[in-house]
Every structure is written in structure tokens, then in C-alpha cells.
Amino acid sequence: MKGYIKREDDFQERRKHLANLTDEELKARFWELLEKIVDPLLELARTHTTPSIERSVLLRMGFSSLEAKPLVEGAIDRGLMGKGVGHIVYRISKEKNIPLRQAGLEMIEGKHWDDAVRIFKGGNE
């Protein structure tokens, strides 16, 4: 193959620190390293969202784009966006014992926002 550069095989050298580990120890090491890679990604996902992401979640929950926009704006106005707008609508639905869609539509009308602030800032979660 033209332009192919042969790589020096250094596998034996690179694996020396793993050579004396059992299969169980290797498996534990694998999961430990995997957590080091994935944990920052999970934390980033938990702490960083955008209006677009929140609208997308609401669309998948059955709201139209015209309905999702005021829900996201309502969460932003109250400093609740980091809680997840879909999560907020879900919690209101559960607390009020009403269907999810009804909770969202009522929130668009301005209802339940005080409850949402209490739930997410007041100590319930």
C-alpha cells in the first residue's frame, strides 16, 4: 500500500503495568477509566442546557413548537431552566394530579409557576 508507514509494535511495553492484573482487576480498571471519561460528560449534560434543547424535549412530550416556546420562556424568566422544562411540567402534573399536557397548557396560561418555583427552589427537590 502506497504511503503506508509501519508502526513499531510497542504493545508489550505499553501493557507492562497491566500484565499482573487478574481478569477481575482488569475489568475493575476498565470501569474506573470509563467513569473518568464519562463523568465529566454527564456533568456537562446536567449543568448545561439551551432553550433549543428544552423545546426539543417538550416536543417529544407532545407539545407543539408554539406551546413549547412560552414554557421555556417561563422557566427562563423564573431561573428554572437548569431544572429541565420537561421535568418542571412533569412535576407540576404529578403534584396537581393532572395529565401532563394539561399541566403544560395551564402553565402557558400562567398557572402553577409559583408551585414550580416552590418545588425546585423551595426544598422539595
Coordinates of N, CA and C in Angstrom, one line a residue:
M1 N 0.8 -1.2 0.0 CA 0.0 0.0 0.0 C 0.9 1.2 0.0
K2 N 0.7 2.1 -0.9 CA 1.5 3.3 -1.1 C 1.2 4.3 0.1
G3 N 2.3 4.8 0.6 CA 2.2 5.8 1.7 C 1.9 5.2 3.1
Y4 N 2.0 3.9 3.2 CA 1.8 3.2 4.4 C 3.0 3.3 5.3
I5 N 2.9 3.7 6.5 CA 4.0 3.7 7.5 C 3.8 2.6 8.5
K6 N 4.8 1.8 8.6 CA 4.7 0.7 9.6 C 4.9 1.2 11.0
R7 N 4.0 0.9 11.9 CA 4.1 1.4 13.3 C 4.9 0.3 14.0
E8 N 5.8 0.8 14.8 CA 6.5 -0.1 15.7 C 5.6 -0.7 16.7
D9 N 5.7 -2.0 16.9 CA 4.8 -2.7 17.8 C 5.4 -2.5 19.2
D10 N 4.7 -1.7 20.1 CA 5.2 -1.5 21.4 C 4.1 -2.0 22.4
F11 N 3.3 -2.9 22.0 CA 2.2 -3.4 22.8 C 2.7 -4.0 24.1
Q12 N 3.7 -4.8 24.0 CA 4.3 -5.5 25.2 C 4.8 -4.4 26.2
E13 N 5.4 -3.4 25.7 CA 5.9 -2.3 26.6 C 4.8 -1.6 27.3
R14 N 3.7 -1.2 26.5 CA 2.6 -0.5 27.0 C 1.8 -1.2 28.0
R15 N 1.8 -2.5 27.9 CA 0.9 -3.3 28.8 C 1.6 -3.8 30.0
K16 N 2.8 -3.5 30.2 CA 3.5 -3.9 31.4 C 2.8 -3.6 32.7
H17 N 2.2 -2.5 32.9 CA 1.6 -2.1 34.1 C 0.3 -2.9 34.3
L18 N -0.2 -3.5 33.3 CA -1.4 -4.3 33.4 C -1.2 -5.8 33.4
A19 N 0.0 -6.2 33.1 CA 0.3 -7.6 32.9 C 0.0 -8.5 34.1
N20 N 0.2 -8.0 35.3 CA 0.0 -8.9 36.5 C -1.4 -8.8 37.1
L21 N -2.3 -8.1 36.4 CA -3.7 -7.9 36.9 C -4.5 -9.2 36.5
T22 N -5.4 -9.5 37.4 CA -6.4 -10.6 37.1 C -7.5 -10.1 36.2
D23 N -8.3 -11.0 35.6 CA -9.4 -10.5 34.8 C -10.3 -9.6 35.5
E24 N -10.6 -9.9 36.8 CA -11.5 -9.1 37.6 C -10.9 -7.7 37.8
E25 N -9.6 -7.7 38.1 CA -8.9 -6.4 38.3 C -8.8 -5.6 37.0
L26 N -8.7 -6.3 35.9 CA -8.7 -5.6 34.6 C -10.1 -5.0 34.3
K27 N -11.1 -5.8 34.7 CA -12.5 -5.3 34.5 C -12.7 -4.1 35.4
A28 N -12.3 -4.1 36.6 CA -12.5 -3.0 37.5 C -11.7 -1.8 37.0
R29 N -10.5 -2.0 36.5 CA -9.7 -0.9 35.9 C -10.4 -0.3 34.7
F30 N -11.0 -1.1 33.9 CA -11.7 -0.6 32.7 C -12.8 0.3 33.1
W31 N -13.7 -0.2 34.1 CA -14.8 0.6 34.5 C -14.4 1.9 35.2
E32 N -13.3 1.9 35.9 CA -12.7 3.0 36.6 C -12.3 4.1 35.6
L33 N -11.6 3.7 34.5 CA -11.2 4.6 33.5 C -12.4 5.1 32.7
L34 N -13.4 4.2 32.4 CA -14.6 4.6 31.7 C -15.3 5.7 32.5
E35 N -15.4 5.6 33.8 CA -16.1 6.6 34.6 C -15.4 7.9 34.5
K36 N -14.0 7.9 34.5 CA -13.3 9.1 34.4 C -13.6 9.8 33.1
I37 N -13.9 9.1 32.0 CA -14.2 9.7 30.7 C -15.6 10.2 30.7
V38 N -16.6 9.4 31.2 CA -18.0 9.7 31.1 C -18.5 10.7 32.1
D39 N -18.0 10.7 33.3 CA -18.5 11.5 34.4 C -18.5 13.0 34.0
P40 N -17.4 13.5 33.4 CA -17.5 15.0 33.0 C -18.5 15.2 31.9
L41 N -18.8 14.3 31.1 CA -19.8 14.4 30.0 C -21.2 14.5 30.7
L42 N -21.4 13.6 31.6 CA -22.7 13.6 32.3 C -22.9 14.9 33.1
E43 N -21.9 15.3 33.7 CA -22.0 16.6 34.5 C -22.3 17.8 33.6
L44 N -21.6 17.8 32.4 CA -21.8 18.8 31.4 C -23.3 18.8 31.0
A45 N -23.8 17.6 30.7 CA -25.2 17.5 30.3 C -26.2 17.9 31.4
R46 N -25.8 17.6 32.6 CA -26.7 18.0 33.7 C -26.7 19.6 33.9
T47 N -25.6 20.2 33.7 CA -25.4 21.6 34.1 C -25.6 22.6 32.9
H48 N -25.6 22.1 31.7 CA -25.7 22.9 30.5 C -26.9 22.5 29.6
T49 N -27.8 23.4 29.5 CA -28.9 23.2 28.5 C -29.1 24.4 27.8
T50 N -29.9 24.4 26.8 CA -30.2 25.5 26.0 C -31.8 25.6 25.7
P51 N -32.3 26.7 25.4 CA -33.7 26.8 25.1 C -34.0 25.8 24.0
S52 N -33.2 25.6 23.0 CA -33.4 24.7 21.9 C -33.6 23.3 22.4
I53 N -32.7 22.9 23.3 CA -32.8 21.5 23.9 C -34.1 21.3 24.6
E54 N -34.4 22.3 25.4 CA -35.6 22.3 26.2 C -36.9 22.2 25.4
R55 N -36.9 23.0 24.3 CA -38.0 22.9 23.4 C -38.1 21.5 22.7
S56 N -37.0 21.0 22.4 CA -36.9 19.7 21.8 C -37.5 18.6 22.7
V57 N -37.2 18.7 24.0 CA -37.7 17.8 25.0 C -39.2 17.9 25.0
L58 N -39.7 19.1 25.1 CA -41.2 19.4 25.2 C -41.9 18.9 23.9
L59 N -41.3 19.0 22.7 CA -41.8 18.5 21.5 C -42.0 17.0 21.6
R60 N -41.1 16.3 22.2 CA -41.1 14.8 22.4 C -42.2 14.4 23.4
M61 N -42.5 15.4 24.3 CA -43.5 15.2 25.3 C -44.9 15.4 24.8
G62 N -45.0 15.9 23.5 CA -46.3 16.1 22.9 C -46.8 17.5 22.7
F63 N -45.9 18.5 23.1 CA -46.3 19.9 22.9 C -45.9 20.3 21.5
S64 N -46.6 21.3 21.0 CA -46.2 21.8 19.7 C -45.1 22.9 19.9
S65 N -44.4 23.3 18.8 CA -43.4 24.3 19.0 C -43.9 25.6 19.5
L66 N -45.2 25.9 19.1 CA -45.8 27.1 19.6 C -46.1 27.0 21.1
E67 N -46.4 25.8 21.6 CA -46.6 25.6 23.0 C -45.3 25.6 23.8
A68 N -44.3 25.0 23.2 CA -43.0 24.8 23.9 C -42.3 26.2 24.2
K69 N -42.4 27.1 23.2 CA -41.7 28.4 23.4 C -42.1 29.1 24.7
P70 N -43.4 29.3 25.0 CA -43.7 30.0 26.2 C -43.4 29.2 27.5
L71 N -43.4 27.9 27.4 CA -43.0 27.1 28.6 C -41.5 27.4 28.9
V72 N -40.7 27.3 27.8 CA -39.3 27.6 28.0 C -39.0 29.0 28.5
E73 N -39.7 30.0 27.9 CA -39.5 31.4 28.3 C -40.0 31.5 29.8
G74 N -41.0 30.9 30.2 CA -41.5 30.9 31.6 C -40.4 30.4 32.6
A75 N -39.8 29.3 32.2 CA -38.8 28.7 33.0 C -37.6 29.6 33.1
I76 N -37.2 30.2 32.0 CA -36.0 31.2 31.9 C -36.3 32.4 32.8
D77 N -37.5 32.9 32.7 CA -37.9 34.1 33.5 C -37.8 33.9 35.0
R78 N -38.0 32.6 35.4 CA -38.0 32.3 36.8 C -36.8 31.6 37.3
G79 N -35.8 31.5 36.4 CA -34.5 31.0 36.8 C -34.5 29.4 37.0
L80 N -35.5 28.8 36.3 CA -35.7 27.4 36.5 C -35.2 26.5 35.3
M81 N -34.6 27.1 34.3 CA -34.2 26.4 33.1 C -33.3 25.2 33.4
G82 N -32.4 25.4 34.3 CA -31.4 24.3 34.6 C -32.1 23.1 35.2
K83 N -33.3 23.2 35.6 CA -34.1 22.1 36.2 C -34.6 21.2 35.1
G84 N -34.7 21.7 33.9 CA -35.3 21.0 32.7 C -36.8 21.3 32.7
V85 N -37.2 21.9 31.6 CA -38.6 22.4 31.5 C -39.5 21.2 31.4
G86 N -39.1 20.2 30.7 CA -40.0 19.0 30.7 C -40.1 18.4 32.1
H87 N -39.1 18.4 32.9 CA -39.1 18.0 34.3 C -40.1 18.8 35.1
I88 N -40.0 20.1 34.9 CA -40.9 21.0 35.6 C -42.3 20.7 35.3
V89 N -42.7 20.6 34.0 CA -44.0 20.3 33.6 C -44.5 18.9 34.2
Y90 N -43.6 18.0 34.2 CA -43.9 16.6 34.8 C -44.2 16.7 36.3
R91 N -43.3 17.5 37.0 CA -43.5 17.6 38.4 C -44.8 18.3 38.8
I92 N -45.2 19.3 38.0 CA -46.5 20.0 38.2 C -47.6 19.1 38.0
S93 N -47.5 18.3 36.9 CA -48.5 17.3 36.6 C -48.7 16.3 37.7
K94 N -47.6 15.8 38.3 CA -47.7 14.9 39.4 C -48.3 15.6 40.7
E95 N -47.8 16.8 41.0 CA -48.2 17.4 42.2 C -49.7 17.8 42.1
K96 N -50.2 18.2 41.0 CA -51.6 18.6 40.8 C -52.5 17.4 40.4
N97 N -51.9 16.3 40.2 CA -52.6 15.1 39.8 C -53.5 15.4 38.5
I98 N -52.8 16.0 37.5 CA -53.5 16.3 36.3 C -52.6 15.7 35.1
P99 N -53.2 15.5 34.0 CA -52.4 15.0 32.8 C -51.3 15.9 32.5
L100 N -50.2 15.4 32.0 CA -49.0 16.1 31.6 C -49.4 17.3 30.7
R101 N -50.1 17.0 29.6 CA -50.4 18.0 28.7 C -51.2 19.2 29.3
Q102 N -52.2 18.8 30.1 CA -53.0 19.8 30.8 C -52.1 20.7 31.7
A103 N -51.2 20.1 32.4 CA -50.2 20.9 33.2 C -49.5 21.9 32.4
G104 N -49.0 21.5 31.2 CA -48.2 22.4 30.4 C -49.1 23.5 29.8
L105 N -50.3 23.1 29.4 CA -51.2 24.1 28.8 C -51.6 25.2 29.9
E106 N -51.8 24.7 31.1 CA -52.2 25.6 32.2 C -51.0 26.5 32.5
M107 N -49.8 26.0 32.4 CA -48.6 26.8 32.7 C -48.4 27.9 31.6
I108 N -48.8 27.5 30.4 CA -48.7 28.6 29.4 C -49.7 29.7 29.7
E109 N -50.8 29.4 30.3 CA -51.8 30.4 30.7 C -51.3 31.2 32.0
G110 N -50.2 30.8 32.5 CA -49.6 31.5 33.7 C -49.9 30.8 35.0
K111 N -50.6 29.7 35.0 CA -50.9 29.0 36.3 C -49.7 28.1 36.7
H112 N -49.6 27.8 37.9 CA -48.7 26.8 38.5 C -47.2 27.2 38.6
W113 N -46.9 28.4 38.1 CA -45.5 28.8 38.1 C -45.0 29.0 39.6
D114 N -45.8 29.5 40.4 CA -45.4 29.7 41.8 C -45.1 28.3 42.5
D115 N -45.9 27.3 42.1 CA -45.7 26.0 42.6 C -44.4 25.4 42.1
A116 N -44.1 25.7 40.8 CA -42.8 25.2 40.2 C -41.6 25.8 40.9
V117 N -41.7 27.1 41.2 CA -40.6 27.8 41.9 C -40.5 27.2 43.3
R118 N -41.6 26.9 44.0 CA -41.5 26.4 45.3 C -40.9 25.0 45.3
I119 N -41.3 24.2 44.3 CA -40.8 22.8 44.2 C -39.3 22.8 44.0
F120 N -38.9 23.6 43.1 CA -37.5 23.5 42.6 C -36.5 24.4 43.4
K121 N -37.0 25.4 44.0 CA -36.1 26.3 44.8 C -36.4 26.2 46.3
G122 N -37.6 25.7 46.6 CA -38.0 25.7 48.0 C -37.7 24.5 48.8
G123 N -37.0 23.5 48.3 CA -36.6 22.4 49.1 C -37.2 21.1 48.7
N124 N -38.3 21.0 47.9 CA -38.8 19.7 47.6 C -37.9 18.9 46.7
E125 N -37.1 19.6 45.9 CA -36.0 19.0 45.1 C -35.1 20.0 44.6

